[in-house]
Amino acid sequence: MNRQSLMAGRRLFSKVRVVRKPSTLANELGSLYEHNQPIFEPPSPEKKVSALDYAFSLKSPVSTWTKEQLREIYNTPLMELVHRAQIYHRNFHNPSEVQICNLVNIKSGGCTEDCKYCSQSVNNDTNLKAEKLMTVDEVVEQAKIAKSNGATRVCLGAAYRTVSTRKRALERITTMVKEVNKLGLESCVTLGMIEEEHARKLKDAGLTAYNHNIDTSREHYPNIITTRTYDDRLKTIDNVQKAGISACTGGILGLGETVEDHIGFLYTLCTMKQHPESLPINRLVPIKGTPIADELARDNSKKLKFESMLRTIATARMVMPTSIIRLAAGRYTMKETEQFLCFMAGCNAIFSGKKMLTTMCNGFDEDKELLAKWGMKPMQSFASKRPSSIVETCHI
């Protein structure tokens, strides 16, 4: 073919209009499905749903958890676990709000229990002297200070094995509760074991919550306390709830327990017919003269790792979505970044003030500065009433 013929052919081809149907994703997908060639493999009905995905799908709390499910959630890769816990938390709570609580030690020392971690036990050599029950006026003054610093809940703690055998003390504490309520504050007490009839007296006085911790797992519990059984504690919680009072119950991490004990601890709480209204998570502060402090000094491997604490909080949020998770004792020993991660994992309440019973506490001014730095604000009084199910709008 000579050069002139080649050029003529090219000119002829250029005049021919080639029409091609535009390609669209819908057309291509349609073609693929026509030939039964999906671009992804749809999940089969038989495929097992992970425990984390199951928890994430729930719109209200359930009490049918198994230890296997808790173990699976707890052992989720940490980044994914905390991320999912934060998203799920936003379905039930305002992520920018934190409840500030204040704990008042209204009767210190002299407790006959043998809790191996406690400075107030007469069985431990901590040189803590027993004190008399505070007056109503003293409590009111403390509550006013707490309120002026943004606290919306005041918890009154007395070192009693049981308040049910202390009629006069109970009468005075009932008056304290009434006076705290008059200030527009939520009231909480922690007074040891209590019978239902005495709990009802506190309910009639307007008590918001009764704190009684289970401390740890059922299995590890006998290693920590022998003067009160695990079931004694559960009975008190049941008495409180039957009286119509919200239960505030959690535990202490760092008692020489294992990861399996963290799972057992959560299992007890999340399988209760009614989940705790609030769940305090305490980080052990070893106190000189207590058996647990001596044990941890001898065996450094038993000390709590922060990752374990973070996993416990995140797992608690996934299985008890409506509970207020309170970062309680030991927070002052934590770095700012560690506290931040705890809030990312689902915590939404703190204790603030001078002391947590007999240990140090982050001060009001320090916490105000911290929350402002993070763009968070104090929760309004009585706004912590937990939702019964998922809120309509997710707080993103």
Tab-separated table of C-alpha atoms in Angstrom:
chain	number	residue	atom	x	y	z
A	1	MET	CA	0.000	0.000	0.000
A	2	ASN	CA	1.405	3.362	-1.098
A	3	ARG	CA	1.454	6.451	1.116
A	4	GLN	CA	-1.526	8.101	-0.659
A	5	SER	CA	-3.780	5.060	-0.117
A	6	LEU	CA	-2.831	4.913	3.590
A	7	MET	CA	-3.746	8.565	4.121
A	8	ALA	CA	-7.096	8.125	2.336
A	9	GLY	CA	-7.951	5.182	4.588
A	10	ARG	CA	-7.225	7.169	7.698
A	11	ARG	CA	-9.456	10.045	6.510
A	12	LEU	CA	-12.312	7.601	5.828
A	13	PHE	CA	-11.987	5.965	9.293
A	14	SER	CA	-12.032	9.345	11.002
A	15	LYS	CA	-15.472	10.056	9.529
A	16	VAL	CA	-16.992	6.910	11.000
A	17	ARG	CA	-18.680	7.676	14.380
A	18	VAL	CA	-18.191	4.950	16.892
A	19	VAL	CA	-21.036	4.929	19.407
A	20	ARG	CA	-20.312	3.178	22.754
A	21	LYS	CA	-22.884	2.871	25.501
A	22	PRO	CA	-21.587	4.680	28.600
A	23	SER	CA	-20.504	2.332	31.357
A	24	THR	CA	-22.167	2.787	34.713
A	25	LEU	CA	-21.608	1.016	38.019
A	26	ALA	CA	-25.225	-0.083	37.982
A	27	ASN	CA	-24.876	-1.628	34.525
A	28	GLU	CA	-21.698	-3.406	35.481
A	29	LEU	CA	-23.180	-4.683	38.750
A	30	GLY	CA	-26.279	-5.797	36.875
A	31	SER	CA	-24.158	-7.682	34.401
A	32	LEU	CA	-22.237	-9.352	37.165
A	33	TYR	CA	-25.375	-10.455	39.008
A	34	GLU	CA	-26.928	-11.685	35.731
A	35	HIS	CA	-24.014	-14.076	35.495
A	36	ASN	CA	-24.153	-14.860	39.236
A	37	GLN	CA	-20.763	-13.310	39.799
A	38	PRO	CA	-21.109	-10.962	42.815
A	39	ILE	CA	-18.239	-8.562	43.381
A	40	PHE	CA	-18.226	-9.534	47.086
A	41	GLU	CA	-19.208	-12.594	49.021
A	42	PRO	CA	-22.380	-11.872	51.010
A	43	PRO	CA	-22.356	-13.241	54.566
A	44	SER	CA	-24.022	-16.590	54.823
A	45	PRO	CA	-26.879	-17.050	57.302
A	46	GLU	CA	-24.759	-19.610	59.106
A	47	LYS	CA	-21.897	-17.164	59.712
A	48	LYS	CA	-21.449	-16.522	63.436
A	49	VAL	CA	-21.961	-12.931	64.602
A	50	SER	CA	-19.158	-11.743	66.867
A	51	ALA	CA	-19.999	-10.880	70.472
A	52	LEU	CA	-18.874	-7.299	69.858
A	53	ASP	CA	-21.160	-6.931	66.831
A	54	TYR	CA	-24.031	-8.453	68.790
A	55	ALA	CA	-23.508	-5.996	71.653
A	56	PHE	CA	-23.240	-3.121	69.188
A	57	SER	CA	-26.575	-4.065	67.606
A	58	LEU	CA	-28.568	-3.922	70.849
A	59	LYS	CA	-30.850	-0.947	71.440
A	60	SER	CA	-31.464	-1.652	75.113
A	61	PRO	CA	-29.662	-3.530	77.911
A	62	VAL	CA	-29.866	-7.307	78.229
A	63	SER	CA	-28.910	-9.567	81.137
A	64	THR	CA	-28.265	-12.779	79.220
A	65	TRP	CA	-24.532	-12.409	78.686
A	66	THR	CA	-22.185	-15.387	78.939
A	67	LYS	CA	-18.606	-15.347	80.104
A	68	GLU	CA	-17.583	-16.545	76.644
A	69	GLN	CA	-19.152	-13.450	75.076
A	70	LEU	CA	-17.520	-11.159	77.627
A	71	ARG	CA	-14.169	-12.823	77.069
A	72	GLU	CA	-14.469	-12.332	73.319
A	73	ILE	CA	-15.354	-8.648	73.693
A	74	TYR	CA	-12.609	-8.068	76.275
A	75	ASN	CA	-9.978	-9.606	73.976
A	76	THR	CA	-10.956	-7.568	70.907
A	77	PRO	CA	-7.953	-5.652	69.490
A	78	LEU	CA	-7.677	-2.637	71.781
A	79	MET	CA	-8.066	0.103	69.157
A	80	GLU	CA	-11.224	-1.505	67.800
A	81	LEU	CA	-12.642	-2.167	71.273
A	82	VAL	CA	-12.224	1.420	72.483
A	83	HIS	CA	-13.472	2.816	69.161
A	84	ARG	CA	-16.639	0.728	69.219
A	85	ALA	CA	-17.221	1.455	72.914
A	86	GLN	CA	-17.067	5.198	72.248
A	87	ILE	CA	-19.499	5.004	69.337
A	88	TYR	CA	-21.900	2.824	71.339
A	89	HIS	CA	-21.578	5.166	74.318
A	90	ARG	CA	-22.813	8.019	72.121
A	91	ASN	CA	-26.002	6.107	71.383
A	92	PHE	CA	-27.044	6.343	75.034
A	93	HIS	CA	-25.196	9.315	76.532
A	94	ASN	CA	-24.075	12.818	75.653
A	95	PRO	CA	-20.303	12.380	75.148
A	96	SER	CA	-19.569	15.971	76.146
A	97	GLU	CA	-21.107	15.606	79.616
A	98	VAL	CA	-19.469	14.227	82.748
A	99	GLN	CA	-21.095	13.957	86.144
A	100	ILE	CA	-18.985	15.391	88.947
A	101	CYS	CA	-19.503	13.590	92.256
A	102	ASN	CA	-18.171	14.370	95.691
A	103	LEU	CA	-17.546	11.799	98.412
A	104	VAL	CA	-17.867	12.818	102.064
A	105	ASN	CA	-16.438	10.507	104.724
A	106	ILE	CA	-19.116	11.013	107.373
A	107	LYS	CA	-17.788	8.316	109.708
A	108	SER	CA	-14.181	7.193	109.340
A	109	GLY	CA	-12.466	4.069	110.679
A	110	GLY	CA	-13.425	1.370	113.144
A	111	CYS	CA	-14.898	-1.069	110.622
A	112	THR	CA	-14.871	-4.713	111.762
A	113	GLU	CA	-14.603	-6.166	108.235
A	114	ASP	CA	-11.251	-7.630	107.163
A	115	CYS	CA	-11.018	-6.204	103.618
A	116	LYS	CA	-7.327	-6.600	102.761
A	117	TYR	CA	-7.177	-3.295	100.882
A	118	CYS	CA	-8.943	-0.996	103.342
A	119	SER	CA	-7.340	1.543	105.662
A	120	GLN	CA	-10.518	1.752	107.765
A	121	SER	CA	-10.517	-1.865	108.929
A	122	VAL	CA	-9.610	-2.503	112.568
A	123	ASN	CA	-7.864	-5.643	111.320
A	124	ASN	CA	-5.267	-3.663	109.350
A	125	ASP	CA	-2.313	-1.808	110.844
A	126	THR	CA	-2.862	1.599	109.229
A	127	ASN	CA	-2.922	3.777	112.363
A	128	LEU	CA	-6.268	5.246	111.341
A	129	LYS	CA	-8.306	6.356	114.330
A	130	ALA	CA	-12.047	5.817	114.377
A	131	GLU	CA	-14.100	9.001	114.305
A	132	LYS	CA	-17.653	9.821	115.307
A	133	LEU	CA	-20.457	10.332	112.815
A	134	MET	CA	-20.480	13.866	111.416
A	135	THR	CA	-23.269	16.259	112.271
A	136	VAL	CA	-25.952	17.199	109.759
A	137	ASP	CA	-24.650	20.781	109.614
A	138	GLU	CA	-21.132	19.587	108.783
A	139	VAL	CA	-22.454	17.484	105.920
A	140	VAL	CA	-24.581	20.333	104.558
A	141	GLU	CA	-21.541	22.617	104.558
A	142	GLN	CA	-19.517	20.047	102.597
A	143	ALA	CA	-22.384	19.575	100.150
A	144	LYS	CA	-22.650	23.322	99.530
A	145	ILE	CA	-18.943	23.490	98.707
A	146	ALA	CA	-19.307	20.555	96.330
A	147	LYS	CA	-22.293	22.142	94.578
A	148	SER	CA	-20.487	25.463	94.150
A	149	ASN	CA	-17.742	23.562	92.358
A	150	GLY	CA	-20.030	21.842	89.865
A	151	ALA	CA	-20.796	18.593	91.683
A	152	THR	CA	-24.309	17.239	91.146
A	153	ARG	CA	-24.081	14.134	93.323
A	154	VAL	CA	-22.853	13.878	96.900
A	155	CYS	CA	-22.092	10.455	98.341
A	156	LEU	CA	-21.986	9.983	102.103
A	157	GLY	CA	-19.704	7.167	103.249
A	158	ALA	CA	-19.619	5.571	106.698
A	159	ALA	CA	-17.297	2.740	107.744
A	160	TYR	CA	-19.979	0.352	108.979
A	161	ARG	CA	-20.280	-3.395	108.504
A	162	THR	CA	-24.030	-2.802	108.432
A	163	VAL	CA	-26.126	0.272	109.102
A	164	SER	CA	-29.202	-1.802	109.911
A	165	THR	CA	-28.031	-2.336	113.501
A	166	ARG	CA	-27.452	1.393	114.050
A	167	LYS	CA	-30.878	2.968	114.487
A	168	ARG	CA	-29.742	6.386	115.748
A	169	ALA	CA	-27.054	6.694	113.093
A	170	LEU	CA	-29.556	5.774	110.387
A	171	GLU	CA	-31.950	8.461	111.613
A	172	ARG	CA	-29.241	11.114	111.406
A	173	ILE	CA	-28.112	9.934	107.971
A	174	THR	CA	-31.725	10.045	106.789
A	175	THR	CA	-31.808	13.717	107.786
A	176	MET	CA	-28.522	14.289	105.950
A	177	VAL	CA	-30.067	12.835	102.790
A	178	LYS	CA	-33.061	15.161	103.061
A	179	GLU	CA	-30.823	18.199	103.494
A	180	VAL	CA	-28.600	17.262	100.544
A	181	ASN	CA	-31.705	16.879	98.398
A	182	LYS	CA	-32.885	20.361	99.409
A	183	LEU	CA	-29.748	21.725	97.737
A	184	GLY	CA	-30.878	20.246	94.426
A	185	LEU	CA	-28.220	17.544	94.534
A	186	GLU	CA	-28.442	13.820	93.970
A	187	SER	CA	-27.754	11.903	97.175
A	188	CYS	CA	-25.895	8.623	97.521
A	189	VAL	CA	-24.813	6.707	100.614
A	190	THR	CA	-22.448	3.822	101.254
A	191	LEU	CA	-23.151	2.356	104.680
A	192	GLY	CA	-22.336	-1.338	104.444
A	193	MET	CA	-25.004	-4.014	104.407
A	194	ILE	CA	-28.629	-2.964	104.763
A	195	GLU	CA	-31.995	-4.680	105.125
A	196	GLU	CA	-34.856	-3.794	102.799
A	197	GLU	CA	-36.951	-2.138	105.529
A	198	HIS	CA	-34.114	0.254	106.373
A	199	ALA	CA	-33.434	0.908	102.708
A	200	ARG	CA	-37.072	1.966	102.360
A	201	LYS	CA	-36.553	4.613	105.051
A	202	LEU	CA	-33.737	6.084	102.987
A	203	LYS	CA	-35.909	5.886	99.889
A	204	ASP	CA	-38.660	7.810	101.679
A	205	ALA	CA	-36.071	10.460	102.562
A	206	GLY	CA	-35.340	10.903	98.856
A	207	LEU	CA	-32.133	8.896	98.466
A	208	THR	CA	-31.008	8.683	94.840
A	209	ALA	CA	-28.558	5.786	95.033
A	210	TYR	CA	-27.016	3.287	97.440
A	211	ASN	CA	-23.410	2.265	96.849
A	212	HIS	CA	-22.358	-1.274	97.674
A	213	ASN	CA	-19.511	-2.692	95.606
A	214	ILE	CA	-18.950	-6.352	94.785
A	215	ASP	CA	-15.209	-5.521	94.643
A	216	THR	CA	-14.056	-8.318	92.313
A	217	SER	CA	-15.056	-11.666	90.812
A	218	ARG	CA	-16.813	-14.326	92.865
A	219	GLU	CA	-13.765	-16.559	92.461
A	220	HIS	CA	-11.199	-14.012	93.693
A	221	TYR	CA	-13.377	-12.537	96.424
A	222	PRO	CA	-12.405	-15.013	99.222
A	223	ASN	CA	-8.771	-13.970	98.731
A	224	ILE	CA	-9.696	-10.405	99.676
A	225	ILE	CA	-12.488	-10.607	102.281
A	226	THR	CA	-13.617	-13.343	104.678
A	227	THR	CA	-15.969	-11.527	107.076
A	228	ARG	CA	-18.688	-10.894	104.483
A	229	THR	CA	-19.627	-13.249	101.661
A	230	TYR	CA	-20.124	-12.408	98.010
A	231	ASP	CA	-23.777	-13.332	98.362
A	232	ASP	CA	-24.091	-10.959	101.329
A	233	ARG	CA	-23.113	-8.175	98.968
A	234	LEU	CA	-25.537	-9.282	96.283
A	235	LYS	CA	-28.309	-9.495	98.882
A	236	THR	CA	-27.714	-5.881	99.900
A	237	ILE	CA	-27.888	-4.765	96.262
A	238	ASP	CA	-31.131	-6.692	95.866
A	239	ASN	CA	-32.579	-5.117	99.032
A	240	VAL	CA	-31.720	-1.657	97.749
A	241	GLN	CA	-33.323	-2.230	94.358
A	242	LYS	CA	-36.449	-3.747	95.919
A	243	ALA	CA	-36.773	-0.579	97.984
A	244	GLY	CA	-36.804	1.437	94.763
A	245	ILE	CA	-33.323	2.919	95.145
A	246	SER	CA	-30.812	2.948	92.310
A	247	ALA	CA	-27.872	0.617	92.867
A	248	CYS	CA	-24.372	2.018	92.556
A	249	THR	CA	-22.107	-1.007	92.422
A	250	GLY	CA	-18.713	-1.700	90.930
A	251	GLY	CA	-15.347	-2.787	92.184
A	252	ILE	CA	-11.626	-2.350	92.570
A	253	LEU	CA	-9.055	-3.258	89.938
A	254	GLY	CA	-5.549	-4.122	91.092
A	255	LEU	CA	-6.289	-6.549	93.939
A	256	GLY	CA	-3.904	-9.136	92.539
A	257	GLU	CA	-6.639	-10.522	90.300
A	258	THR	CA	-6.316	-11.970	86.797
A	259	VAL	CA	-7.922	-10.991	83.502
A	260	GLU	CA	-10.373	-13.831	84.053
A	261	ASP	CA	-11.395	-12.124	87.302
A	262	HIS	CA	-12.124	-8.915	85.391
A	263	ILE	CA	-14.421	-10.936	83.150
A	264	GLY	CA	-16.040	-12.611	86.167
A	265	PHE	CA	-16.522	-9.245	87.862
A	266	LEU	CA	-18.303	-7.845	84.804
A	267	TYR	CA	-20.320	-11.044	84.421
A	268	THR	CA	-21.832	-10.622	87.889
A	269	LEU	CA	-22.876	-7.059	87.119
A	270	CYS	CA	-24.176	-7.434	83.572
A	271	THR	CA	-26.282	-10.508	84.370
A	272	MET	CA	-28.202	-8.732	87.119
A	273	LYS	CA	-31.898	-8.426	86.248
A	274	GLN	CA	-31.484	-4.688	86.602
A	275	HIS	CA	-28.075	-3.321	85.687
A	276	PRO	CA	-26.472	-0.916	88.180
A	277	GLU	CA	-27.532	2.692	87.678
A	278	SER	CA	-23.902	3.570	88.148
A	279	LEU	CA	-20.758	1.505	88.065
A	280	PRO	CA	-17.709	2.860	89.914
A	281	ILE	CA	-14.348	1.598	88.694
A	282	ASN	CA	-11.661	2.044	91.347
A	283	ARG	CA	-7.953	1.698	90.703
A	284	LEU	CA	-6.338	0.313	93.847
A	285	VAL	CA	-4.262	2.741	95.864
A	286	PRO	CA	-2.032	0.471	97.988
A	287	ILE	CA	-2.105	1.755	101.569
A	288	LYS	CA	0.762	1.014	103.914
A	289	GLY	CA	-0.295	-1.429	106.614
A	290	THR	CA	-2.863	-3.260	104.502
A	291	PRO	CA	-2.177	-6.898	103.513
A	292	ILE	CA	-2.751	-6.220	99.812
A	293	ALA	CA	-0.120	-3.467	99.800
A	294	ASP	CA	2.392	-5.886	101.341
A	295	GLU	CA	1.543	-8.587	98.788
A	296	LEU	CA	1.948	-6.251	95.825
A	297	ALA	CA	5.265	-5.014	97.212
A	298	ARG	CA	6.519	-8.614	97.259
A	299	ASP	CA	5.177	-9.529	93.816
A	300	ASN	CA	5.334	-6.710	91.286
A	301	SER	CA	3.791	-8.915	88.571
A	302	LYS	CA	0.386	-8.658	90.274
A	303	LYS	CA	0.147	-4.900	89.778
A	304	LEU	CA	-2.642	-3.709	87.509
A	305	LYS	CA	-1.729	-2.896	83.928
A	306	PHE	CA	-3.519	0.117	82.490
A	307	GLU	CA	-4.491	-1.813	79.368
A	308	SER	CA	-6.456	-4.248	81.547
A	309	MET	CA	-8.277	-1.372	83.197
A	310	LEU	CA	-9.098	0.172	79.824
A	311	ARG	CA	-10.384	-3.129	78.457
A	312	THR	CA	-12.565	-3.602	81.540
A	313	ILE	CA	-14.121	-0.157	81.127
A	314	ALA	CA	-14.736	-0.589	77.392
A	315	THR	CA	-16.256	-4.039	77.899
A	316	ALA	CA	-18.471	-2.679	80.674
A	317	ARG	CA	-19.724	0.013	78.323
A	318	MET	CA	-20.553	-2.529	75.611
A	319	VAL	CA	-22.571	-4.813	77.902
A	320	MET	CA	-24.078	-2.211	80.260
A	321	PRO	CA	-24.776	0.661	77.879
A	322	THR	CA	-27.122	2.695	80.064
A	323	SER	CA	-25.068	2.623	83.277
A	324	ILE	CA	-23.052	5.649	84.359
A	325	ILE	CA	-19.439	4.449	84.578
A	326	ARG	CA	-17.642	6.333	87.332
A	327	LEU	CA	-13.874	6.738	87.340
A	328	ALA	CA	-13.434	6.634	91.097
A	329	ALA	CA	-10.565	6.053	93.562
A	330	GLY	CA	-7.035	6.039	92.227
A	331	ARG	CA	-7.705	8.506	89.422
A	332	TYR	CA	-5.199	10.934	90.909
A	333	THR	CA	-2.450	8.359	90.198
A	334	MET	CA	-3.327	8.298	86.492
A	335	LYS	CA	-1.741	10.354	83.736
A	336	GLU	CA	-3.954	12.798	81.886
A	337	THR	CA	-3.728	10.663	78.750
A	338	GLU	CA	-4.869	7.600	80.708
A	339	GLN	CA	-7.879	9.458	82.066
A	340	PHE	CA	-8.693	10.650	78.547
A	341	LEU	CA	-8.630	7.077	77.237
A	342	CYS	CA	-10.962	5.967	80.030
A	343	PHE	CA	-13.493	8.549	78.855
A	344	MET	CA	-13.027	7.419	75.274
A	345	ALA	CA	-13.806	3.881	76.453
A	346	GLY	CA	-17.089	4.914	78.071
A	347	CYS	CA	-16.550	6.572	81.464
A	348	ASN	CA	-18.818	9.543	82.088
A	349	ALA	CA	-18.498	10.415	85.775
A	350	ILE	CA	-15.690	11.326	88.166
A	351	PHE	CA	-15.191	11.975	91.855
A	352	SER	CA	-13.704	15.352	92.636
A	353	GLY	CA	-12.655	17.083	95.841
A	354	LYS	CA	-10.086	16.701	98.578
A	355	LYS	CA	-10.350	12.991	99.348
A	356	MET	CA	-11.843	9.650	98.371
A	357	LEU	CA	-12.594	8.520	101.937
A	358	THR	CA	-8.969	8.168	103.115
A	359	THR	CA	-7.017	8.463	99.852
A	360	MET	CA	-6.199	11.492	97.725
A	361	CYS	CA	-8.581	12.798	95.082
A	362	ASN	CA	-8.225	15.158	92.143
A	363	GLY	CA	-9.229	18.654	93.252
A	364	PHE	CA	-12.182	20.649	91.953
A	365	ASP	CA	-10.034	23.294	90.247
A	366	GLU	CA	-7.848	20.673	88.602
A	367	ASP	CA	-10.879	18.863	87.205
A	368	LYS	CA	-12.530	22.058	85.978
A	369	GLU	CA	-9.395	22.864	84.010
A	370	LEU	CA	-9.160	19.323	82.667
A	371	LEU	CA	-12.764	19.156	81.466
A	372	ALA	CA	-12.547	22.601	79.874
A	373	LYS	CA	-9.414	21.511	78.043
A	374	TRP	CA	-11.237	18.472	76.657
A	375	GLY	CA	-14.344	20.469	75.717
A	376	MET	CA	-16.507	18.702	78.283
A	377	LYS	CA	-19.032	20.107	80.730
A	378	PRO	CA	-20.547	18.967	84.039
A	379	MET	CA	-23.727	16.930	83.813
A	380	GLN	CA	-26.757	18.652	85.292
A	381	SER	CA	-28.278	17.254	88.475
A	382	PHE	CA	-30.715	14.391	87.854
A	383	ALA	CA	-29.747	14.415	84.169
A	384	SER	CA	-27.861	11.190	84.808
A	385	LYS	CA	-31.100	9.243	84.919
A	386	ARG	CA	-30.134	6.498	82.573
A	387	PRO	CA	-32.110	5.936	79.374
A	388	SER	CA	-33.943	2.638	79.090
A	389	SER	CA	-32.987	2.253	75.460
A	390	ILE	CA	-31.025	3.845	72.661
A	391	VAL	CA	-31.626	7.558	72.157
A	392	GLU	CA	-33.131	8.768	68.912
A	393	THR	CA	-30.084	10.740	67.821
A	394	CYS	CA	-26.538	9.484	68.043
A	395	HIS	CA	-24.198	12.145	69.440
A	396	ILE	CA	-21.457	12.299	66.797
